Tab-separated table of C-alpha atoms in Angstrom:
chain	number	residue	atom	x	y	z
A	22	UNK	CA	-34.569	-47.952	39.908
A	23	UNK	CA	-33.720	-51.569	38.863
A	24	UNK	CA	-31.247	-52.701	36.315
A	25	UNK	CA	-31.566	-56.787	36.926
A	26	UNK	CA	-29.636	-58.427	33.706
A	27	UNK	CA	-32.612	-59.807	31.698
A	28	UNK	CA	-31.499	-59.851	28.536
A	29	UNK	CA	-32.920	-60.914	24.577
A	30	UNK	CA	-32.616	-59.540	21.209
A	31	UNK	CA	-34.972	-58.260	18.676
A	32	UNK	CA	-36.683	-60.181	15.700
A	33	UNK	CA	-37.504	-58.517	12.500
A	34	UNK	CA	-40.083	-56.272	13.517
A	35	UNK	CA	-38.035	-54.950	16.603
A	36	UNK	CA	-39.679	-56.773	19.185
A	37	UNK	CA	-37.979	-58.922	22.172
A	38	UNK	CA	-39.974	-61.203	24.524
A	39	UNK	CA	-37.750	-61.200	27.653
A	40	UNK	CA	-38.865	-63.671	30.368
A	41	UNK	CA	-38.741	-62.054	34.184
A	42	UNK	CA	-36.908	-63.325	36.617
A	43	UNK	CA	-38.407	-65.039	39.494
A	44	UNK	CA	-39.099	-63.263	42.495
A	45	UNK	CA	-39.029	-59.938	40.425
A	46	UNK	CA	-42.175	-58.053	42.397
A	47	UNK	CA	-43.949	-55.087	42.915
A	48	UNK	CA	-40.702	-53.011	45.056
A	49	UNK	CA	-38.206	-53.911	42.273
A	50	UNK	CA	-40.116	-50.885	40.312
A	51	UNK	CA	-39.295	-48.485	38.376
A	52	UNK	CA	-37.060	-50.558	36.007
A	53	UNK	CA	-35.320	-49.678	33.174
A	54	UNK	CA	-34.975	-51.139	29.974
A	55	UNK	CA	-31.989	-50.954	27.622
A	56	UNK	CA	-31.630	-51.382	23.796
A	57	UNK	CA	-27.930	-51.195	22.860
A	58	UNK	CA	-26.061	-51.624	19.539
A	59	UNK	CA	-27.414	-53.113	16.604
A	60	UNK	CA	-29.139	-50.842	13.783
A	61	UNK	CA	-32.607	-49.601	13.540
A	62	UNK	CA	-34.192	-48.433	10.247
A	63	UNK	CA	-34.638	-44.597	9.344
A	64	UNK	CA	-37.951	-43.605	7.906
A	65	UNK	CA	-36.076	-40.558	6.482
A	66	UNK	CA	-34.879	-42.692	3.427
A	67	UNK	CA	-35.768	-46.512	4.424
A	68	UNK	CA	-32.337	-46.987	5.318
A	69	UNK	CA	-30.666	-49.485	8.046
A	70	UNK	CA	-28.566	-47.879	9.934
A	71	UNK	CA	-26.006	-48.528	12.870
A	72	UNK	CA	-27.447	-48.136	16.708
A	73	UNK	CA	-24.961	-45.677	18.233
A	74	UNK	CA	-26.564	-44.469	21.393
A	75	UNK	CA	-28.487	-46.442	23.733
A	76	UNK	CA	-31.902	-46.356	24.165
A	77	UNK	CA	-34.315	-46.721	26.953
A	78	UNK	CA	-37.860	-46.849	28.469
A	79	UNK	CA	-38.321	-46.527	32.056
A	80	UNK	CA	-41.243	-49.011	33.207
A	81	UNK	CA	-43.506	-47.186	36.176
A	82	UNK	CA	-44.713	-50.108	37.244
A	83	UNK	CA	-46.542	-53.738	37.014
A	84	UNK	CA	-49.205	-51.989	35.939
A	85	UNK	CA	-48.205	-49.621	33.295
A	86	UNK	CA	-47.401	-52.634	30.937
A	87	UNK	CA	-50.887	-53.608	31.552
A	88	UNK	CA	-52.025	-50.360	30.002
A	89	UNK	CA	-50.064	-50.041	27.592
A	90	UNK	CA	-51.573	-53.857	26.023
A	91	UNK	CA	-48.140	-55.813	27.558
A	92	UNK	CA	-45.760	-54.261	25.021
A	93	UNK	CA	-43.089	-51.862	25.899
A	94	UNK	CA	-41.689	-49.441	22.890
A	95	UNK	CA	-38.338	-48.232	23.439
A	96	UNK	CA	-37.683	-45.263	21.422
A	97	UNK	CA	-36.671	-41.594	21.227
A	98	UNK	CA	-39.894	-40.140	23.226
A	99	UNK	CA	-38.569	-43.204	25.794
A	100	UNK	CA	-35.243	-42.046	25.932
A	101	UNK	CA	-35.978	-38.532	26.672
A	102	UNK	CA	-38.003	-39.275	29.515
A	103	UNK	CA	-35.775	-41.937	30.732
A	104	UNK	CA	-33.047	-39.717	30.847
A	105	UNK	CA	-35.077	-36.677	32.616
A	106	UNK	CA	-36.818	-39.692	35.169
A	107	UNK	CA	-32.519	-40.570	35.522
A	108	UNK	CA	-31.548	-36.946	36.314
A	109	UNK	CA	-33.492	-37.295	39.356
A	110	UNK	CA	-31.787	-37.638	42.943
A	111	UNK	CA	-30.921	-40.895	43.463
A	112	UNK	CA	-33.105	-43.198	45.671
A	113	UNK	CA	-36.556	-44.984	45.726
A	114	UNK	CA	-37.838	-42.111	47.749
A	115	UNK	CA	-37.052	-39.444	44.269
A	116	UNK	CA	-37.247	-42.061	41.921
A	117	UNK	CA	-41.005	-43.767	42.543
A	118	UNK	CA	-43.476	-44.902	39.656
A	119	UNK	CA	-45.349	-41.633	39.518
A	120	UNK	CA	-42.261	-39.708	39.039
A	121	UNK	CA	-41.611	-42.043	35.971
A	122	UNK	CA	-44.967	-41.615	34.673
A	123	UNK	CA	-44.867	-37.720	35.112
A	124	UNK	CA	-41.651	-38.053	33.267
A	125	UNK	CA	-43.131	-39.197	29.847
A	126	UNK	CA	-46.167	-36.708	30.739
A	127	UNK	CA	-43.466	-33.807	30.683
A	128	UNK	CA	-41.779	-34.784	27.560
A	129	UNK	CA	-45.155	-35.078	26.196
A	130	UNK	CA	-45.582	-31.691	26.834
A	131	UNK	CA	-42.523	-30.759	24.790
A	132	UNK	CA	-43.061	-32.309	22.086
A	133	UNK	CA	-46.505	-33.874	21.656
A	134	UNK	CA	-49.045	-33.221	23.833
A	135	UNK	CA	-52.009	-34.608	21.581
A	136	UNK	CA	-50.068	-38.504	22.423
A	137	UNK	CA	-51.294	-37.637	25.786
A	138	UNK	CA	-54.459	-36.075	25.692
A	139	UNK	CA	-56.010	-39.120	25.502
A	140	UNK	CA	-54.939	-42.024	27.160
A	141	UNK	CA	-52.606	-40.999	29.503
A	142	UNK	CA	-48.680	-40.200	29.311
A	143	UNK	CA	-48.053	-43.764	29.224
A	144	UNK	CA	-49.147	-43.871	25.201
A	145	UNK	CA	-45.426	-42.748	24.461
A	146	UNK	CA	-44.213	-45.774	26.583
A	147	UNK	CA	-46.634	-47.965	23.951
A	148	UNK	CA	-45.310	-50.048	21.252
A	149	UNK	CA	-46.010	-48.154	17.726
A	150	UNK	CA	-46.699	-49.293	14.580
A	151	UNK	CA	-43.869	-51.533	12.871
A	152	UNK	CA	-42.660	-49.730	9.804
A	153	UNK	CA	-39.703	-51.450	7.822
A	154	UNK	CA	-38.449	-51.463	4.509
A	155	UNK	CA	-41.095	-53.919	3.186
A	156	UNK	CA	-43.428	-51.872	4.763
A	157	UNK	CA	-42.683	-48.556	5.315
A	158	UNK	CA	-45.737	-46.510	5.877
A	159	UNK	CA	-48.051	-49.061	7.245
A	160	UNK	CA	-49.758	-46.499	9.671
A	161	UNK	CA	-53.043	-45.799	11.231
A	162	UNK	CA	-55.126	-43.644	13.018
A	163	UNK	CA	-54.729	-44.765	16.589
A	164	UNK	CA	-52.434	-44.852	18.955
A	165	UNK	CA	-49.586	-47.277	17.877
A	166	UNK	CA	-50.032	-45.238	13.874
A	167	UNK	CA	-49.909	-41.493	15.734
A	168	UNK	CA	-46.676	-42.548	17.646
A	169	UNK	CA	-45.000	-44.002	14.691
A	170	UNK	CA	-45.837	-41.067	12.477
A	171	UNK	CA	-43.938	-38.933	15.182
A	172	UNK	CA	-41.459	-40.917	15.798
A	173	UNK	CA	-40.895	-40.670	11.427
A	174	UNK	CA	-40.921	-36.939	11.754
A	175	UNK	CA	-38.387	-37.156	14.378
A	176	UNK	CA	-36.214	-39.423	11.964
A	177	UNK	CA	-37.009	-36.996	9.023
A	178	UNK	CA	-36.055	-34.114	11.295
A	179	UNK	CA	-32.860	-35.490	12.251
A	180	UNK	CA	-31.530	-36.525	8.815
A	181	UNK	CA	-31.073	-32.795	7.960
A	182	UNK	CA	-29.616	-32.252	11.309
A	183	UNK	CA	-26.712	-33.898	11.775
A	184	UNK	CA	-28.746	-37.963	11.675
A	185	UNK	CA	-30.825	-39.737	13.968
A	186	UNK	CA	-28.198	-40.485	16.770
A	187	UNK	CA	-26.797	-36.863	16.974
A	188	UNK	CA	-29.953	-35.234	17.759
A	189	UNK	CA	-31.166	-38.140	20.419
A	190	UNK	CA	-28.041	-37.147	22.174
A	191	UNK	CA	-27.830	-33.632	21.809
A	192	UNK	CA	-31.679	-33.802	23.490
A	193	UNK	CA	-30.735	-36.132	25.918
A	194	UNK	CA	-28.030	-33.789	27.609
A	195	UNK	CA	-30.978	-30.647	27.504
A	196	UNK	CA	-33.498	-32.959	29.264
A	197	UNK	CA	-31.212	-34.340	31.428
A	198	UNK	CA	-28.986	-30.775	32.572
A	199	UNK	CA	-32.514	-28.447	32.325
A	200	UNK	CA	-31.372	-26.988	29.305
A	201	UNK	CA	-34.496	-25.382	27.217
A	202	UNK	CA	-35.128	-27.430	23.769
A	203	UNK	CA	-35.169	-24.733	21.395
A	204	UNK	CA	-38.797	-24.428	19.663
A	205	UNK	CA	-37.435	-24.872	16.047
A	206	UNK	CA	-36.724	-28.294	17.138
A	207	UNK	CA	-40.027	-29.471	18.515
A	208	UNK	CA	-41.563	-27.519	15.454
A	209	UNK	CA	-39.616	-29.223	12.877
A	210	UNK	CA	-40.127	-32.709	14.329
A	211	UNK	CA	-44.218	-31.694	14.263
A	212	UNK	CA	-43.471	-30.388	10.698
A	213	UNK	CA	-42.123	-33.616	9.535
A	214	UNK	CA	-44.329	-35.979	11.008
A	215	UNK	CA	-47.402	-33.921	9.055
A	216	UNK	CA	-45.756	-34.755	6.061
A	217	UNK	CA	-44.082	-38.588	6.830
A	218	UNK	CA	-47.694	-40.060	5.021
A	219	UNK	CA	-49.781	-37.659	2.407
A	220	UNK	CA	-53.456	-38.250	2.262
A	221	UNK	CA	-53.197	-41.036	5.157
A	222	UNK	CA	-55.206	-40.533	8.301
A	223	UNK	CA	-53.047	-40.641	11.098
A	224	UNK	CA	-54.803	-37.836	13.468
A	225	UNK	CA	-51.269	-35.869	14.194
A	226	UNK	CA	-51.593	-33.236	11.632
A	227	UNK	CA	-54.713	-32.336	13.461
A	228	UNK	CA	-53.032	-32.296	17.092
A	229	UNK	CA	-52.205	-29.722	19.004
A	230	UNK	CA	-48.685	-28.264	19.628
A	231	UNK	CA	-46.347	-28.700	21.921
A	232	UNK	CA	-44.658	-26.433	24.235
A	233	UNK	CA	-40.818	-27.235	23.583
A	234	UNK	CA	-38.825	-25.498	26.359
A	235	UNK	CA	-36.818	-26.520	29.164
A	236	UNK	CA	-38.304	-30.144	30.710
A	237	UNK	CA	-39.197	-29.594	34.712
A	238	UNK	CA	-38.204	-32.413	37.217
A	239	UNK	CA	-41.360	-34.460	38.205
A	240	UNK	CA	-41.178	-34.963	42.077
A	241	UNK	CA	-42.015	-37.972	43.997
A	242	UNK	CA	-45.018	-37.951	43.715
A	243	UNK	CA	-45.060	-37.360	40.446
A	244	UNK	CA	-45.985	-33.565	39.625
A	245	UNK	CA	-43.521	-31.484	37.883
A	246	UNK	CA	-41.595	-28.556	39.592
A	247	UNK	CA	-39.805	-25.861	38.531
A	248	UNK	CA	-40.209	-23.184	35.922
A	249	UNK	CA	-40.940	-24.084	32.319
A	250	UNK	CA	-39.554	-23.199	29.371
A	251	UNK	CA	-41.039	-20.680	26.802
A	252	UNK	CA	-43.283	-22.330	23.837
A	253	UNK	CA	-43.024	-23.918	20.948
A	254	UNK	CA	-45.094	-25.795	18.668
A	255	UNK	CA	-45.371	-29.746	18.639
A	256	UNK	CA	-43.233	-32.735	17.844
A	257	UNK	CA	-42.164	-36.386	18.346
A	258	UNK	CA	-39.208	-38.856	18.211
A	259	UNK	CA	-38.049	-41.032	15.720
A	260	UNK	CA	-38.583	-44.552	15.760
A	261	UNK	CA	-35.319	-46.123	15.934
């Protein structure tokens, strides 16, 4: 896993345009991408608020920014898989790009399965939608509109349980130690996003749950292992 220094910092809309290093190739993958203090705006009341944990996305490989249309999202969904791709053993031989993408497909499978269903486990790695206090609710139904819905419910979610930055942590440490994510928590994140945008079509009210429980290590090459936790119904992140 690679941690070379590029650095940049975010515009209005949260996006960075970070220039790679020469000589950066195909066996410097998996890399991992940081976003660290700052604010980023909750959709639970369209408020700015301080960055206190960091956040990542862990990029698979060349190719996976390809799919995803050249734009990586970092956000809570990123994070979480990040962190379970991180718990791995240490070295290229545990850490390869289909253990990162089986990462995001088994925290897609906690908390929202229909993101992957169609498309691939990569669609949580996918920019979403911008929503900011000029525009708060500027969703639609694809992709980039589904994941930013979630990612509201997750913020909506959190502001009743203890904020945005409490819970991200809190689910970090159960991804990360294989400790089961209780179903309330993937069903309240589900609940929320249903509700983020009455009347708009978004497609997530519509999708199917997901199965909250304890997250299984994806192996090398890249299927998960282990024993799964019991169900729950679906969920998101927050988009921080």
């Amino acid at each position: 896993m690679n941690s070379n220094g590029f650095a940049g910092t975010t515009d209005a809309n949260g996006e960075v345009q970070v220039a790679v290093t020469p000589g950066f190739g195909a066996n410097d993958y998996p890399v991992v991408i940081t976003c660290v203090g700052g604010t980023y705006f909750d959709e639970s009341d369209n408020s700015t608020q301080p960055q206190t944990e960091p956040m990542r996305s862990v990029i698979p490989d060349a190719q996976s920014i390809a799919e995803v249309g050249g734009k990586i999202g970092v956000n809570p969904f990123t994070e979480l898989a990040t962190a379970l791709f991180d718990s791995l053993p240490a070295g290229a031989a545990n850490r390869t790009a289909a253990a990162a993408k089986a990462s995001y497909g088994e925290i897609g499978r906690l908390f929202a399965p229909g993101m992957v269903a169609n498309g691939g486990a990569l669609n949580l790695m996918q920019a979403s939608t911008p929503v900011n206090t000029a525009n708060p609710t500027n969703l639609g139904n694809n992709v980039a509109g589904q994941l930013a819905t979630y990612l509201a419910g997750f913020a909506k979610y959190a502001a009743t349980n203890g904020g945005s930055m409490a819970v991200l942590a809190d689910l970090r440490t159960k991804i990360a130690t294989g400790t089961a994510v209780p179903a309330s928590v993937a069903q309240g994140i589900k609940t929320q996003a249903n509700s983020y945008t009455p009347g708009a079509t978004t497609g997530v009210t519509a999708q199917p749950s997901g199965n909250g429980g304890t997250a299984q290590k994806p192996t090398s090459g890249g299927t998960t292992g282990g024993t799964g936790g019991t169900g729950g119904t679906g969920g998101s992140g927050g988009q921080l």
